[in-house]
Each structure stands twice: as C-alpha cells, then as structure tokens.
CSV table of C-alpha atoms in Angstrom, one decimal:
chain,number,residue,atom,x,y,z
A,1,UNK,CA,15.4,2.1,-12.9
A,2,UNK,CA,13.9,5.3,-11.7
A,3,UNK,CA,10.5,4.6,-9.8
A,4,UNK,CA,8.1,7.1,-8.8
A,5,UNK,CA,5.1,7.3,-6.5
A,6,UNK,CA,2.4,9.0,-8.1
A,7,UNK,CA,-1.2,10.3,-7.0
A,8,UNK,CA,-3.5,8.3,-9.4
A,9,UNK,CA,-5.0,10.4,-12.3
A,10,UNK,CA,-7.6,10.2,-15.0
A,11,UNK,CA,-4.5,9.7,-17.8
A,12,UNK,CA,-3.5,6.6,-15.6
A,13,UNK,CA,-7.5,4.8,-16.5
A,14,UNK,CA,-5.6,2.6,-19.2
A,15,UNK,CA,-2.8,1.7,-17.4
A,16,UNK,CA,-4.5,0.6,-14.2
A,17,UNK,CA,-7.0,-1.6,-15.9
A,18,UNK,CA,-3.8,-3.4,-16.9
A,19,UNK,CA,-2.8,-3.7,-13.4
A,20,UNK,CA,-6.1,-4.8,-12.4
A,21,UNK,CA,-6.1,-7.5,-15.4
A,22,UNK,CA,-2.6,-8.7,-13.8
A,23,UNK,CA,-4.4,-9.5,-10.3
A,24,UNK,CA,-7.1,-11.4,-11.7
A,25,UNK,CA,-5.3,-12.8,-14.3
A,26,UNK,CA,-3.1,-14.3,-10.9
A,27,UNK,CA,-6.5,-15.1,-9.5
A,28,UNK,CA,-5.8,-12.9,-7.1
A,29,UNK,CA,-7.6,-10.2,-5.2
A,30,UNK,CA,-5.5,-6.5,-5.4
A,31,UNK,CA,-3.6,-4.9,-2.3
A,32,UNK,CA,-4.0,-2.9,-0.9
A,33,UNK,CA,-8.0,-2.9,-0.5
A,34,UNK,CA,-7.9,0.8,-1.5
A,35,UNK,CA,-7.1,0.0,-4.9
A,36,UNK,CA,-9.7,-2.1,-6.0
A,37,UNK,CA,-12.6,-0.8,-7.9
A,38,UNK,CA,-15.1,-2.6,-5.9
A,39,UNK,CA,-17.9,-2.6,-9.2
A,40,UNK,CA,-17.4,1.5,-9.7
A,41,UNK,CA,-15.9,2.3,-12.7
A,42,UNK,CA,-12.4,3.8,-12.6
A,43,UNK,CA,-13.6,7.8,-11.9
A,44,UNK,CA,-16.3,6.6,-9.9
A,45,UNK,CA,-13.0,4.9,-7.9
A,46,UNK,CA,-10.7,8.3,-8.6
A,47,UNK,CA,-12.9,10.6,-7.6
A,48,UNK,CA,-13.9,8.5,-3.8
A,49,UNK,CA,-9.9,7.5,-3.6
A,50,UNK,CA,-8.8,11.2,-4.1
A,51,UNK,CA,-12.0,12.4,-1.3
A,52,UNK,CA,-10.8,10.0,1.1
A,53,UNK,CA,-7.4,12.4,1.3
A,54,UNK,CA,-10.1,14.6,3.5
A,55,UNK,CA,-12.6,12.9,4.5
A,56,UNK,CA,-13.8,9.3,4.9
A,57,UNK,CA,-16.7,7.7,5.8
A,58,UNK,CA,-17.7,6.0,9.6
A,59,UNK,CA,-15.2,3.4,10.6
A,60,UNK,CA,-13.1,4.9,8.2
A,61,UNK,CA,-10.0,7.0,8.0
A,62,UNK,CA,-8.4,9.2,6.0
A,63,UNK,CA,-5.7,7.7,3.6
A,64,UNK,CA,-3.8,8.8,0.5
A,65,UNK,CA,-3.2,5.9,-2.1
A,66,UNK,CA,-0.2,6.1,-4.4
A,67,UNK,CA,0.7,3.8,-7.6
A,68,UNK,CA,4.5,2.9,-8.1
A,69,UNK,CA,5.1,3.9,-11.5
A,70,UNK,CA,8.4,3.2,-13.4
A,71,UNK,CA,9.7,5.3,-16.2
A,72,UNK,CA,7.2,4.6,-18.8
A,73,UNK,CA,4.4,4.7,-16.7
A,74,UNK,CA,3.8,1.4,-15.8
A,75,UNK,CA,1.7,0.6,-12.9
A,76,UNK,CA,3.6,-2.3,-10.6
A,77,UNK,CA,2.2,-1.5,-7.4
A,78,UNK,CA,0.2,0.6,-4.9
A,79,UNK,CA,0.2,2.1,-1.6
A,80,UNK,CA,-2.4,3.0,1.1
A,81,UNK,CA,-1.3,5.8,3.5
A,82,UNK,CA,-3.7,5.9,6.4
A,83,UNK,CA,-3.8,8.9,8.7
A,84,UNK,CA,-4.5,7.8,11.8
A,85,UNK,CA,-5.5,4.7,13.2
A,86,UNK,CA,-8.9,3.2,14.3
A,87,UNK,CA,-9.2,0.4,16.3
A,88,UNK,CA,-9.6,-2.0,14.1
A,89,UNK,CA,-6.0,-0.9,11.7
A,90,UNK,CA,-4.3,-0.6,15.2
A,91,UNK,CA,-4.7,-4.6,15.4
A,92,UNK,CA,-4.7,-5.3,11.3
A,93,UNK,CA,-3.8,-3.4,8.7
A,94,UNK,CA,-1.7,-0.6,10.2
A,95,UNK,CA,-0.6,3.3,8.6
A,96,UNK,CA,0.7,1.9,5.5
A,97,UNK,CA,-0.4,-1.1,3.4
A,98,UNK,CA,0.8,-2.0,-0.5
A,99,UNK,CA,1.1,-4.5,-2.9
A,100,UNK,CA,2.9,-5.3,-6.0
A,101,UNK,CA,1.2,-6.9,-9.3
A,102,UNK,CA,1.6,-10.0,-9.5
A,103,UNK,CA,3.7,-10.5,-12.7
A,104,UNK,CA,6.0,-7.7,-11.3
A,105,UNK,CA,7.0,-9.3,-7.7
A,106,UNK,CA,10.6,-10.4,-6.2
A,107,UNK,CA,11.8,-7.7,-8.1
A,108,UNK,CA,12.4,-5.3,-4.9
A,109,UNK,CA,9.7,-3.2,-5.6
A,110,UNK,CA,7.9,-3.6,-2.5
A,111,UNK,CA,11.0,-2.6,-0.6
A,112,UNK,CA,11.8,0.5,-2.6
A,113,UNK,CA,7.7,1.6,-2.6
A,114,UNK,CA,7.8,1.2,0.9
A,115,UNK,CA,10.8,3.9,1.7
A,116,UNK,CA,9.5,5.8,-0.8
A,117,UNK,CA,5.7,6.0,0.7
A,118,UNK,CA,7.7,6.0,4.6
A,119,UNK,CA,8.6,10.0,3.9
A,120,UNK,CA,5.2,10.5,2.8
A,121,UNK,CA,3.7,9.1,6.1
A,122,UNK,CA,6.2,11.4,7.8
A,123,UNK,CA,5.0,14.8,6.0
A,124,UNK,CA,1.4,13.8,7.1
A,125,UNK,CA,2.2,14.0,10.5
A,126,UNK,CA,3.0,9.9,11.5
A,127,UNK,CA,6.0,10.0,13.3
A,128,UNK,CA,6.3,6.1,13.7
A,129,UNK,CA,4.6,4.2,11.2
A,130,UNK,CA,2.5,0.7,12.3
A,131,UNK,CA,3.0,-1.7,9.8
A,132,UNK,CA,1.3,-5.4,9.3
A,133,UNK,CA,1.5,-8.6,7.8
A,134,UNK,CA,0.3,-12.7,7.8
A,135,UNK,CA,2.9,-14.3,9.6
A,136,UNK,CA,2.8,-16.8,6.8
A,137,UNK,CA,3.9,-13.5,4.7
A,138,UNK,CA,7.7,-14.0,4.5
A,139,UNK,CA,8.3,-11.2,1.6
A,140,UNK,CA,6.5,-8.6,2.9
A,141,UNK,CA,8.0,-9.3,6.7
A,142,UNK,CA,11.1,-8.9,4.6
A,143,UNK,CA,10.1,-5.8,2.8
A,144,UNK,CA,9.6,-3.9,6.3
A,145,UNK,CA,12.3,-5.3,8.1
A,146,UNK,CA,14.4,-3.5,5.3
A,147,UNK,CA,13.5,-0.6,5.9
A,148,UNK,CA,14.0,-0.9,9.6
A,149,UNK,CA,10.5,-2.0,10.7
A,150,UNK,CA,10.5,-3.5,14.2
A,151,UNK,CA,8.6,-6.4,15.5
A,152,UNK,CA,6.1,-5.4,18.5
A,153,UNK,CA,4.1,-8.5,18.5
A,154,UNK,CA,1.8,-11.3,17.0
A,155,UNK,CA,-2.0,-10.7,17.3
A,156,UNK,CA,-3.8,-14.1,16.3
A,157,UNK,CA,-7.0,-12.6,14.6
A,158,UNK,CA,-9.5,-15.0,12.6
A,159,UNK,CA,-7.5,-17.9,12.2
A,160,UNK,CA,-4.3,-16.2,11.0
A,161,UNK,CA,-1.7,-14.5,13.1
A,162,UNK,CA,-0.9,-11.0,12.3
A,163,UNK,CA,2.9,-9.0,12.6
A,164,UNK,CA,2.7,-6.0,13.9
A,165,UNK,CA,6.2,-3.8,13.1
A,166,UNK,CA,6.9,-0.3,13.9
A,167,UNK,CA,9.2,2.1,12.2
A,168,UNK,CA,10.5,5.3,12.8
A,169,UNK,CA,11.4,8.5,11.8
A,170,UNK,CA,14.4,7.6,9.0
A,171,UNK,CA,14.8,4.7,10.0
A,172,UNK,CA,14.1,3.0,6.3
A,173,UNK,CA,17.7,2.0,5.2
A,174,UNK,CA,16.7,2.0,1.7
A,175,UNK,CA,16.4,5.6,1.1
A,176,UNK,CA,14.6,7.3,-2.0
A,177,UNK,CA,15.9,5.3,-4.8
C-alpha cells in the first residue's frame, strides 16, 4: 500500500472529521496535540496549523504537521514536526511527535510515518531528531527503535517516566516505503 505524508488542506475537512470521530469514538484524546481542533472549527485549525510553519506563539515553536494518507485518501495518522526545541520539548515531547487513529493501529503505520516524516525533519535543518515516549508506551518505543532511535535516558516527569531517543541522519532502517 502506497502511503503518503501530506500537508493538511481544505479538500481534506471531510476526511479529518472522520479521523477525529475515530479518537473519540476510542474515547481517546488525538496525537499529536497539533492535530486536535481544540473548539475552532476545521479552517479556523488549518489556517493556525499552516501559520505555525512560520511563526508560533510564546512558549511555542515552530512545527509542520502532516497527515498519513493512503491511496484513497484516508486519514490514519498525523505528525508534528517541531523546529527547534524549547525547554520544555527538550524534556517531553521532542522534534517529532505522531499518532495513528485508533481503528487503524498495529498495522505498521507508525513505523513507516515515522521514516517518512525523519527526511522531512532532515530538510528543515534537524540533524538528529529527539524523540519521546511513556515508558509504559511499548509500540511507540518500538516504532522509534525501528527506525534506529537511540535511548539517551528516562526523565520521571509528573508521575510518568518519559524515553527520550535520538536518531540520526539516515539512520531510519525503514526507508520511504
């Protein structure tokens, strides 16, 4: 199946309100934070994801969000490429974050969205990408450690304990599916 990451458009309204109906559906909140409509309507949402690709608010970064898309046009996931890091994504959260609809999961979409977004990060200037997760987080441990992420360290931060992975230029041994 060919999959494709794809800036989100106008065209795309439909099919994300289906992805959002598959998160609460799950009873569950959508990841990455960046894709959540937070009460603004889907331009409203466009139009501040798209500015946020120049400029971001205070305590704030700049950051390009992606949907994975399959052949149709299906929505199964998103990605959050953040520019640089602040202090606060150096402990949690990290350059890249994502997260596949629920109904679409242990399908290895996270994997191949994450070495798709990884040459993305590169272009935009990150030449080793920071990457986090909930210890308690097996998959997505998993989906960075295929595509070559390195454990640094675990942070314990409000109650949880954080991974903190890094990886480098090429190293993602998935490749652009």
């Amino acid at each position: 199946m060919k999959l494709d990451l794809k800036h989100p458009s106008l065209e795309q309204r439909n099919e994300y309100l289906s992805f959002a109906k598959d998160w609460a559906d799950h009873e569950e909140e959508i990841t990455p934070y960046s894709a959540r409509l937070l009460g603004r309507s889907y331009e409203e949402w466009l139009a501040g994801t798209l500015r946020m690709e120049r400029e971001a608010p205070e305590r704030f970064v700049c950051a390009h969000t992606f949907f994975l898309t399959d052949e149709a046009g299906k929505i199964l996931g998103a990605v959050n490429i953040r520019h640089e890091l602040n202090g606060e994504l150096l402990k949690s959260g990290g350059h890249i974050g994502y997260g596949i609809r629920p109904s679409e999961r242990r399908k290895g979409y996270a994997v191949r969205m994450l070495a798709l977004a990884l040459p993305i990060a590169e272009q935009l200037g990150i030449a080793r990408a920071l990457i986090t997760c909930d210890k308690e987080n097996i998959a997505s441990a998993r989906t960075i450690l295929r595509n070559g992420g390195v454990l640094e360290n675990e942070l314990a931060l409000d109650g949880r304990t954080v991974q903190r992975y890094w990886i480098g230029p090429r190293q993602s041994q998935c490749g652009a599916f």
